């Protein structure tokens, strides 16, 4: 795959922003499947609402109804994709109007859909991977009494994500944005009878509200700057650099909350409280990918602000290392995968801050990651299904023989995320690493070396902790029955409803990256959405970067082999140094948040309470008591004696005369 040029900061990429007085408009939907694009959202949304309204009446068939609705949405998406694929260039950007949100006013807001290569990429990922997760969930949730409600929430999640990526304005995006936040809260806390799970759902909900505030502030700034929140107005108007910076930084805050990026990443590990298919959906096709979509869709804003674009790269770089370090120390396999998602989304955010070439590679990696991360989470669910819902990888080992299909498919996902050729991660994540080594005008020589080396080191750490995960689960000595679990386990392969989705995902984890790389097919496909790109080279030859990346990956995997296959594995958590202990505690992110935000806020609330009860109430009650005292004092003067009244009148008159004379002297 040929490398693409990062355009200099401040230079507007061709096809992204207009020049002169060009009147840029989207191609109206003239016919074909695209005119029914609204049903992509409507079908899963209607099915979710119907299942919630019908309640227990639909328990016996609700899961199949929801699954059929999800596949129907995929079939429609495939038809629309086929139609758009037949168009050329900017004709692939199709506008589908829905209704006027605020009709007949000076502030008209028209809600509609934008069907273009970027949104269609998400449509295909969300509906296809989401539908496979539906099939898997039929078996996984078989014995849950509330399975029908679970599937209703799944379809609400799918519908919300589709609204988010298909909306033609930041307002429409915001509606979907809030929808995925609600759906994630409902699904993370699905088993809310467990207090810890309910707390995890609330934590995710509250931290996402911080990001939502960023998006709202960005929308307010857009309206103040251009008088609109539509993509057509905001993204195709040259902004003042201060306006672009203000909008860009608040958009980044929104993305950090939704995509669990530093410093709003603390909720992601706790989100594992939900059923495993939920984790697969959140981490592979919905929720955390929304922030990356927001960054790439808003790319023309970031092109105009070096400060905000640099902050995106910095946040991505910090988060990819943060997640990788945490993943090295976790023994809960779902939390290892959660840390992995945080790190991989960090790679995508880094790419999204690099300009048009980075946007293309960020979405490319998002697409391939969606398949192999869903595969890894569903594989973890199959292991839990076979091991009595255990998640401690120190209590597994030797499962390769008992779960052959899960072993092979999980292994494919492992090789894909490592970036071993010819698996898909090699063609997507490695391209972000290469892009990180590209110089960028307006920044010093340090830029490619700092971010390139961070991306390279992250690849080595990823190889270590993902190899540790794979080895401890499937290889080595069996450590199944222990006093810690207090019961026998009998590992076995899952049913076809769970293994077939794993096999299908494996096909894409193996071949999707290479297929989309032929003739730069995927980058060319995205150009109508992100603008044209030109050829360029990083500061190091591409073969050198590829060799270095493969070298650190193999070194990380070899280190994991030496530590967890060649040596005995402790079934109990061993003593560790300061760094490992910190990683086991998520680098103390909860403690830092508590010290930085919760404790000061609690003190402020307590102070306000004391001020209210002691000062405000004291003033009010004191005024009342003073009035009563004054009334009693005056009351004593009213004796009914005429002589007393005459004396008081004389005294008052004398005092009045004295005061008047005193002021005149």
XYZ file of C-alpha atoms in Angstrom:
665
model
C 0.000 0.000 0.000
C 1.467 3.356 -0.978
C 1.831 5.926 1.726
C -0.233 9.082 1.542
C 0.675 12.675 2.212
C -0.269 14.529 5.358
C -1.191 17.974 4.154
C 0.463 20.877 5.991
C -1.420 22.412 8.864
C -3.575 25.250 7.614
C -3.747 23.894 4.063
C -7.239 22.724 3.244
C -7.330 19.303 1.534
C -8.933 19.173 -1.894
C -12.496 17.939 -1.721
C -12.900 18.722 1.976
C -13.291 22.483 2.034
C -14.416 24.592 -0.928
C -12.377 27.416 -2.388
C -13.666 30.772 -3.532
C -17.418 31.012 -3.902
C -18.125 27.372 -4.790
C -21.621 26.363 -3.690
C -21.013 22.834 -2.379
C -24.101 20.646 -1.880
C -24.750 16.967 -1.359
C -26.111 14.818 -4.159
C -29.882 14.397 -3.549
C -31.231 10.869 -3.362
C -32.803 10.284 -6.751
C -34.002 6.716 -6.344
C -32.966 3.184 -5.548
C -32.400 1.648 -2.131
C -30.814 4.810 -0.719
C -34.195 6.558 -0.462
C -35.086 3.988 2.206
C -31.987 4.778 4.282
C -34.187 5.905 7.171
C -35.292 2.301 7.617
C -31.714 1.399 8.563
C -32.494 3.142 11.841
C -36.242 2.561 11.876
C -36.196 -1.241 11.669
C -34.053 -1.954 14.766
C -35.631 0.951 16.657
C -39.179 -0.239 15.970
C -38.295 -3.798 16.942
C -36.767 -2.590 20.214
C -39.818 -0.514 21.109
C -42.191 -3.332 20.178
C -40.397 -5.846 22.392
C -40.385 -3.409 25.300
C -44.096 -2.663 24.880
C -45.159 -6.294 24.497
C -43.184 -7.366 27.534
C -43.416 -11.000 28.644
C -45.805 -11.808 25.801
C -42.812 -11.854 23.436
C -40.426 -13.836 25.668
C -40.559 -16.990 23.538
C -39.800 -15.345 20.203
C -38.490 -11.865 20.995
C -34.827 -12.817 20.578
C -35.428 -14.184 17.074
C -37.534 -11.164 16.137
C -34.755 -8.792 17.214
C -32.147 -10.856 15.364
C -34.251 -10.836 12.189
C -34.631 -7.052 12.450
C -30.878 -6.622 12.767
C -30.228 -8.802 9.706
C -32.917 -6.892 7.788
C -31.084 -3.657 8.529
C -27.868 -5.257 7.283
C -29.555 -6.424 4.065
C -30.837 -2.906 3.381
C -27.406 -1.477 4.175
C -25.827 -3.910 1.723
C -28.262 -2.845 -0.989
C -27.490 0.840 -0.366
C -23.759 0.112 -0.324
C -24.031 -1.636 -3.683
C -25.896 1.346 -5.121
C -23.419 3.948 -3.826
C -20.501 1.830 -5.002
C -21.791 2.308 -8.528
C -21.459 6.090 -8.271
C -18.258 8.037 -8.870
C -16.476 10.666 -6.793
C -18.566 13.188 -4.882
C -21.751 11.665 -6.307
C -21.283 9.109 -3.519
C -22.230 11.784 -0.968
C -26.020 11.382 -0.972
C -28.412 13.481 1.127
C -31.656 11.894 2.343
C -33.989 14.478 3.957
C -36.256 13.374 6.800
C -38.104 16.349 8.307
C -37.713 19.944 9.499
C -36.873 19.783 13.170
C -37.804 23.446 13.744
C -39.924 24.486 10.723
C -41.057 27.982 9.867
C -38.534 29.896 11.982
C -35.434 31.979 11.439
C -33.448 29.178 13.061
C -34.460 26.354 10.732
C -32.993 22.928 11.553
C -33.467 20.245 8.931
C -32.894 16.678 10.073
C -31.761 14.211 7.461
C -29.254 11.516 6.649
C -25.896 11.723 4.911
C -25.164 8.467 3.091
C -21.529 8.626 2.027
C -18.512 6.288 2.087
C -17.660 7.158 5.703
C -21.155 6.587 7.108
C -21.676 3.472 4.960
C -18.464 1.953 6.314
C -19.942 2.210 9.792
C -23.344 0.979 8.612
C -21.836 -2.219 7.233
C -19.686 -2.771 10.324
C -22.457 -2.081 12.846
C -25.176 -4.122 11.135
C -23.028 -7.106 10.133
C -20.985 -7.513 13.312
C -24.021 -6.539 15.383
C -26.148 -9.205 13.691
C -23.496 -11.861 14.331
C -23.488 -10.817 17.988
C -27.283 -11.215 17.984
C -26.968 -14.816 16.758
C -24.290 -15.529 19.358
C -26.448 -13.981 22.100
C -29.366 -16.303 21.360
C -27.313 -19.151 22.819
C -25.302 -17.128 25.331
C -28.412 -15.664 27.010
C -30.498 -18.832 26.620
C -31.100 -19.328 30.336
C -31.646 -15.673 31.231
C -35.248 -14.914 32.177
C -34.970 -11.412 30.679
C -33.473 -12.419 27.331
C -36.208 -10.601 25.400
C -35.427 -7.319 27.185
C -31.726 -7.849 26.514
C -32.370 -8.108 22.773
C -34.568 -5.016 22.852
C -31.666 -3.063 24.357
C -29.292 -4.505 21.749
C -31.484 -3.216 18.938
C -31.809 0.161 20.629
C -28.004 0.246 20.686
C -27.755 -0.619 16.987
C -30.407 1.946 16.004
C -28.732 4.680 18.043
C -25.318 4.012 16.543
C -26.776 4.087 13.035
C -28.448 7.413 13.803
C -25.126 8.737 15.060
C -23.164 7.890 11.915
C -25.905 8.615 9.364
C -27.056 12.006 10.658
C -26.373 14.961 8.366
C -25.735 17.419 11.186
C -24.188 17.568 14.622
C -27.716 17.735 16.031
C -28.689 14.439 14.389
C -25.351 12.998 15.506
C -26.094 14.171 19.045
C -29.420 12.324 19.096
C -27.651 9.074 18.260
C -24.833 10.015 20.633
C -27.260 10.196 23.542
C -28.991 7.027 22.374
C -25.829 4.929 22.571
C -25.148 6.430 25.995
C -28.576 5.330 27.203
C -28.300 1.878 25.621
C -24.855 1.301 27.121
C -26.196 2.242 30.562
C -29.063 -0.224 30.202
C -26.838 -3.052 28.956
C -23.860 -2.560 31.284
C -26.301 -2.601 34.195
C -28.483 -5.335 32.713
C -27.886 -7.512 35.783
C -28.476 -4.553 38.088
C -29.532 -6.773 40.970
C -25.774 -6.996 41.609
C -24.779 -3.678 43.254
C -21.341 -3.620 41.605
C -22.893 -3.936 38.150
C -25.368 -1.150 38.822
C -22.513 1.053 40.034
C -20.519 0.285 36.869
C -23.461 1.353 34.710
C -23.824 4.611 36.620
C -20.099 5.276 36.349
C -20.181 4.854 32.562
C -23.280 7.031 32.312
C -21.896 9.886 34.425
C -18.457 9.961 32.761
C -20.096 10.007 29.347
C -22.133 13.006 30.404
C -18.861 14.914 30.776
C -18.120 14.160 27.137
C -21.675 15.120 26.187
C -21.083 18.547 27.707
C -18.118 18.943 25.364
C -20.254 18.136 22.329
C -22.982 20.549 23.440
C -20.465 23.350 23.931
C -18.941 22.615 20.526
C -22.398 22.818 18.921
C -23.062 26.132 20.653
C -19.753 27.460 19.337
C -20.613 26.260 15.823
C -23.925 28.056 15.922
C -22.281 31.212 17.213
C -19.642 31.007 14.451
C -21.618 29.981 11.347
C -25.257 30.069 12.456
C -25.780 26.345 11.919
C -24.832 22.870 13.165
C -25.262 21.103 9.820
C -22.237 19.382 8.322
C -22.801 21.250 5.063
C -22.377 24.608 6.826
C -19.860 23.853 9.577
C -17.455 21.627 7.653
C -17.383 23.714 4.486
C -16.862 27.157 6.000
C -13.440 28.581 6.728
C -13.352 29.414 10.425
C -11.278 31.844 12.390
C -8.438 29.891 13.995
C -9.682 30.694 17.485
C -13.148 29.488 16.574
C -11.739 26.287 15.070
C -9.572 25.698 18.147
C -12.452 26.238 20.557
C -14.749 23.916 18.593
C -12.009 21.326 18.080
C -11.043 21.085 21.739
C -14.639 20.594 22.851
C -15.172 17.967 20.146
C -12.089 16.206 21.497
C -13.555 16.295 25.010
C -16.703 14.659 23.636
C -14.664 11.956 21.910
C -12.641 11.278 25.067
C -15.808 10.567 27.022
C -17.460 8.308 24.464
C -14.313 6.470 23.344
C -12.757 6.111 26.818
C -9.693 8.185 26.012
C -7.436 9.914 28.516
C -8.474 11.448 30.887
C -12.058 10.053 30.681
C -11.107 6.388 30.324
C -11.911 5.092 33.809
C -15.385 3.742 32.952
C -14.325 1.242 30.288
C -12.929 -1.510 32.517
C -15.980 -1.439 34.776
C -18.216 -1.711 31.695
C -17.300 -5.418 31.618
C -20.086 -5.858 34.184
C -22.562 -6.376 31.357
C -23.075 -9.701 29.540
C -20.122 -10.538 27.262
C -22.025 -9.937 23.978
C -22.571 -6.375 25.214
C -18.825 -5.966 25.625
C -18.316 -7.216 22.075
C -20.876 -4.744 20.716
C -19.544 -1.773 22.697
C -15.899 -2.440 21.871
C -16.186 -3.612 18.274
C -18.988 -1.822 16.433
C -20.633 0.850 18.595
C -20.017 3.230 21.524
C -16.217 3.524 21.712
C -15.858 3.869 17.937
C -18.187 6.878 18.006
C -15.432 9.213 19.186
C -13.179 8.235 16.289
C -16.054 8.826 13.867
C -16.616 12.271 15.383
C -12.945 13.195 14.943
C -12.786 12.059 11.315
C -16.154 13.547 10.350
C -15.034 16.843 11.915
C -11.641 16.647 10.209
C -12.054 19.915 8.240
C -12.325 21.752 11.562
C -9.099 20.235 12.873
C -7.238 21.036 9.636
C -7.688 24.695 10.567
C -6.354 24.426 14.132
C -2.826 23.145 14.842
C -3.469 23.288 18.592
C -6.542 21.039 18.595
C -5.074 18.585 16.060
C -1.917 18.263 18.173
C -4.051 17.624 21.262
C -5.849 14.795 19.439
C -2.500 13.164 18.651
C -1.273 13.622 22.239
C -4.457 12.129 23.722
C -4.217 9.155 21.366
C -0.550 8.584 22.184
C -1.108 8.718 25.952
C -4.134 6.439 25.803
C -2.541 3.774 23.612
C 0.304 3.433 26.127
C -2.044 3.717 29.127
C -4.285 0.895 27.930
C -1.343 -1.298 26.934
C 0.350 -0.954 30.333
C -2.887 -1.733 32.188
C -3.502 -4.762 29.962
C -0.154 -6.270 30.948
C -1.168 -6.708 34.597
C -4.841 -7.745 34.489
C -5.892 -11.334 35.260
C -9.549 -10.846 34.309
C -9.607 -11.736 30.594
C -12.455 -9.344 29.807
C -10.590 -6.475 31.450
C -7.476 -7.349 29.457
C -9.568 -7.028 26.300
C -11.101 -3.790 27.589
C -7.622 -2.334 28.129
C -6.757 -3.540 24.645
C -9.717 -1.646 23.194
C -8.668 1.498 25.007
C -5.192 1.156 23.519
C -6.372 0.364 19.987
C -8.812 3.281 20.012
C -5.803 5.337 21.108
C -4.083 4.316 17.871
C -7.141 5.433 15.925
C -7.278 8.774 17.750
C -3.594 9.300 17.044
C -4.271 8.656 13.375
C -7.286 10.974 13.419
C -5.035 13.830 14.534
C -2.533 13.363 11.696
C -4.611 14.830 8.879
C -6.322 13.207 5.869
C -3.962 10.248 5.585
C -4.396 9.604 9.295
C -8.183 9.816 8.950
C -8.123 7.107 6.284
C -5.911 4.793 8.322
C -7.853 5.462 11.547
C -11.101 4.315 9.897
C -9.299 1.409 8.213
C -8.027 0.179 11.582
C -11.415 0.827 13.166
C -12.989 -1.446 10.549
C -10.531 -4.336 10.867
C -10.443 -3.942 14.662
C -14.224 -4.235 14.764
C -14.010 -7.782 13.418
C -11.100 -9.181 15.404
C -12.093 -7.467 18.654
C -15.650 -8.840 18.376
C -14.066 -12.221 17.711
C -11.853 -11.963 20.805
C -14.705 -10.899 23.096
C -17.044 -13.587 21.795
C -14.225 -16.101 22.181
C -13.822 -14.980 25.787
C -17.577 -15.462 26.223
C -17.273 -19.020 24.883
C -14.524 -19.703 27.450
C -16.706 -18.293 30.225
C -19.611 -20.418 28.992
C -17.429 -23.519 29.272
C -15.767 -22.576 32.566
C -18.724 -21.639 34.750
C -18.437 -17.884 34.071
C -14.893 -17.721 35.423
C -12.697 -14.941 34.014
C -9.404 -15.398 35.883
C -6.817 -16.447 33.292
C -4.557 -17.814 36.027
C -7.218 -20.508 36.584
C -7.366 -21.676 32.960
C -4.603 -23.186 30.821
C -4.662 -26.168 28.474
C -8.052 -25.334 26.932
C -6.806 -25.752 23.347
C -7.640 -29.466 23.328
C -11.083 -29.119 24.896
C -12.222 -26.109 22.826
C -10.617 -26.524 19.412
C -12.841 -24.122 17.445
C -12.604 -21.426 20.097
C -8.850 -21.971 20.301
C -8.322 -21.550 16.555
C -10.663 -18.576 16.158
C -9.305 -16.809 19.240
C -5.812 -17.466 17.913
C -6.703 -15.779 14.629
C -7.961 -12.732 16.512
C -4.738 -12.749 18.555
C -2.549 -12.775 15.434
C -4.694 -10.060 13.843
C -4.363 -7.652 16.761
C -0.627 -8.330 16.932
C -0.355 -7.291 13.296
C 1.285 -10.472 12.038
C 1.128 -10.619 8.223
C -1.097 -11.483 6.422
C -3.739 -10.937 9.133
C -5.838 -7.784 8.944
C -4.181 -5.825 11.757
C -0.935 -5.795 9.798
C -2.551 -3.720 7.055
C -4.311 -1.238 9.333
C -2.522 -0.669 12.646
C 0.912 -0.770 11.036
C -0.180 1.941 8.606
C -0.997 4.215 11.538
C 2.503 3.561 12.893
C 3.983 4.492 9.525
C 1.838 7.636 9.378
C 3.003 8.594 12.876
C 6.574 8.711 11.534
C 5.610 11.344 8.941
C 6.778 14.933 9.468
C 4.199 17.651 9.651
C 4.651 21.233 8.590
C 4.432 23.688 11.439
C 5.948 21.324 13.984
C 9.583 20.601 14.722
C 11.694 17.564 13.896
C 10.606 16.022 17.176
C 7.062 15.383 15.927
C 7.549 12.181 13.874
C 10.107 10.718 16.260
C 8.040 11.176 19.417
C 4.724 9.915 18.079
C 6.277 7.320 15.777
C 8.266 5.763 18.615
C 5.244 5.835 20.948
C 3.184 3.966 18.343
C 6.033 1.499 17.800
C 6.522 0.805 21.521
C 2.777 0.362 21.926
C 2.854 -2.408 19.310
C 5.469 -4.300 21.327
C 3.528 -3.988 24.589
C 0.334 -5.066 22.792
C 2.089 -8.197 21.573
C 3.200 -9.002 25.123
C -0.105 -8.689 26.948
C -2.229 -10.245 24.198
C 0.194 -13.185 23.969
C 0.062 -13.521 27.754
C -3.726 -13.665 27.520
C -3.716 -16.275 24.741
C -1.056 -18.465 26.348
C -2.605 -18.467 29.825
C -6.044 -19.403 28.491
C -5.261 -22.065 25.916
C -1.710 -23.346 26.361
C 0.427 -24.733 29.158
C -0.685 -26.858 32.065
C -4.390 -27.098 32.903
C -5.249 -25.187 36.090
C -8.995 -25.688 35.999
C -10.084 -27.019 39.387
C -8.942 -25.026 42.383
C -10.079 -24.139 45.846
C -10.674 -20.619 44.613
C -13.527 -21.774 42.401
C -14.643 -24.507 44.856
C -16.258 -26.590 42.106
C -15.313 -28.852 39.224
C -15.435 -27.460 35.701
C -15.742 -29.472 32.507
C -14.519 -27.435 29.500
C -16.458 -28.072 26.320
C -17.032 -26.436 22.964
C -19.958 -24.046 22.634
C -23.020 -24.633 20.465
C -23.019 -23.760 16.725
C -24.967 -20.578 17.448
C -21.832 -19.366 19.260
C -19.087 -20.965 17.163
C -20.435 -20.073 13.692
C -20.214 -16.292 14.353
C -16.649 -16.867 15.568
C -15.780 -18.667 12.340
C -17.360 -15.956 10.166
C -15.493 -13.223 12.044
C -12.270 -15.212 11.591
C -12.604 -15.018 7.824
C -12.657 -11.226 7.988
C -9.857 -11.091 10.575
C -7.670 -13.035 8.168
C -8.498 -11.494 4.804
C -10.250 -8.127 5.136
C -7.132 -6.000 5.588
C -5.298 -7.430 2.605
C -8.385 -7.322 0.394
C -9.044 -3.629 1.081
C -5.393 -2.748 0.535
C -5.335 -3.884 -3.104
C -4.959 -0.757 -5.267
C -5.582 1.393 -2.189
C -9.223 0.345 -2.473
C -10.337 1.467 0.984
C -8.548 4.831 0.945
C -9.933 5.536 -2.518
C -13.410 4.581 -1.291
C -13.175 7.117 1.561
C -11.877 10.029 -0.526
C -15.320 11.561 -1.272
C -15.787 11.856 2.504
C -12.308 12.858 3.690
C -10.825 14.532 0.628
C -8.039 13.569 -1.729
C -4.594 12.564 -0.497
C -1.218 12.585 -2.194
C 1.843 10.358 -1.972
C 4.520 11.062 0.612
C 7.127 9.274 2.738
C 7.830 9.094 6.497
C 11.184 10.041 8.018
C 12.280 6.397 7.870
C 11.935 4.097 4.865
C 8.712 2.118 5.042
C 10.506 -1.283 4.953
C 12.547 -0.190 7.988
C 9.396 0.782 9.912
C 7.711 -2.485 8.933
C 10.733 -4.511 10.043
C 11.015 -2.606 13.330
C 7.308 -3.069 14.035
C 7.434 -6.791 13.318
C 10.583 -7.060 15.426
C 9.075 -5.474 18.551
C 5.899 -7.547 18.084
C 7.842 -10.808 17.932
C 9.950 -9.704 20.898
C 6.830 -8.987 22.962
C 5.286 -12.356 22.083
C 8.587 -14.160 22.822
C 8.825 -12.492 26.241
C 5.297 -13.639 27.066
C 6.244 -17.197 25.979
C 9.294 -17.189 28.247
C 7.362 -15.893 31.267
C 4.108 -17.847 30.977
C 4.892 -21.040 29.080
C 8.494 -21.823 29.943
C 7.941 -20.979 33.613
C 5.283 -22.270 36.021
C 2.230 -20.022 36.331
C 1.115 -18.908 39.782
C -2.574 -19.522 40.322
C -2.545 -16.843 43.020
C -1.666 -13.258 42.261
C 2.077 -12.926 42.970
C 3.770 -10.029 44.718
C 4.824 -7.317 42.302
C 6.695 -4.064 42.034
C 5.288 -0.569 42.029
C 4.573 -0.385 38.277
C 2.763 -3.739 38.095
C 0.777 -2.896 41.216
C -0.190 0.435 39.681
C -1.240 -1.299 36.448
C -3.355 -3.803 38.406
C -5.108 -0.776 39.894
C -5.637 0.877 36.484
C -2.748 3.275 37.164
C -4.854 4.627 40.042
C -7.221 6.415 37.679
C -10.156 6.042 40.077
C -8.118 7.334 43.000
C -6.912 10.297 40.940
C -10.451 11.113 39.811
C -11.651 10.863 43.374
C -8.913 13.166 44.673
C -9.198 15.640 41.795
C -12.970 15.813 41.379
C -15.068 13.844 43.864
C -13.400 14.993 47.099
C -13.269 18.707 46.135
C -16.836 18.542 44.851
C -17.948 16.837 48.057
C -16.174 19.492 50.113
C -17.820 22.211 48.023
C -21.244 20.642 48.530
C -20.603 20.317 52.246
C -19.436 23.942 52.407
C -22.516 25.114 50.536
C -24.661 23.094 52.936
C -22.997 24.615 55.976
C -23.277 28.102 54.469
C -26.948 27.518 53.759
C -27.773 26.148 57.210
C -25.540 28.381 59.322
C -25.124 31.636 57.418
C -28.185 32.022 55.187
C -30.579 30.381 57.621
C -28.829 32.216 60.475
C -29.399 35.594 58.826
C -33.044 34.821 58.105
C -33.723 33.386 61.549
C -31.734 36.215 63.196
C -33.761 38.821 61.346
C -36.940 37.128 62.518
C -35.745 36.940 66.106
C -34.621 40.589 65.970
C -38.003 41.659 64.670
C -39.734 39.796 67.477
C -37.438 41.384 70.073
C -37.962 44.840 68.633
C -41.695 44.257 68.617
C -41.656 43.261 72.284
C -39.561 46.306 73.178
C -41.897 48.654 71.368
C -44.844 46.793 72.849
C -43.660 47.659 76.365
C -43.847 51.341 75.486
C -47.551 51.055 74.697
C -48.873 51.251 78.290
C -52.108 53.155 77.561
C -51.011 55.981 79.945
C -51.590 59.459 78.422
C -48.805 61.058 80.476
C -46.312 58.459 79.158
C -47.339 59.134 75.544
C -47.025 62.924 76.118
C -43.579 62.488 77.651
C -42.389 60.326 74.759
C -43.740 62.850 72.284
C -41.897 65.685 74.067
C -38.706 63.628 74.166
C -38.988 62.896 70.456
C -39.568 66.558 69.639
C -36.524 67.636 71.679
C -34.353 65.013 69.933
C -35.598 66.155 66.518
C -34.730 69.810 67.339
C -31.286 68.810 68.619
C -30.569 66.809 65.435
C -31.651 69.682 63.186
C -29.550 72.233 65.087
C -26.571 69.848 65.082
C -26.648 69.477 61.314
C -26.748 73.248 60.811
C -23.862 74.135 63.092
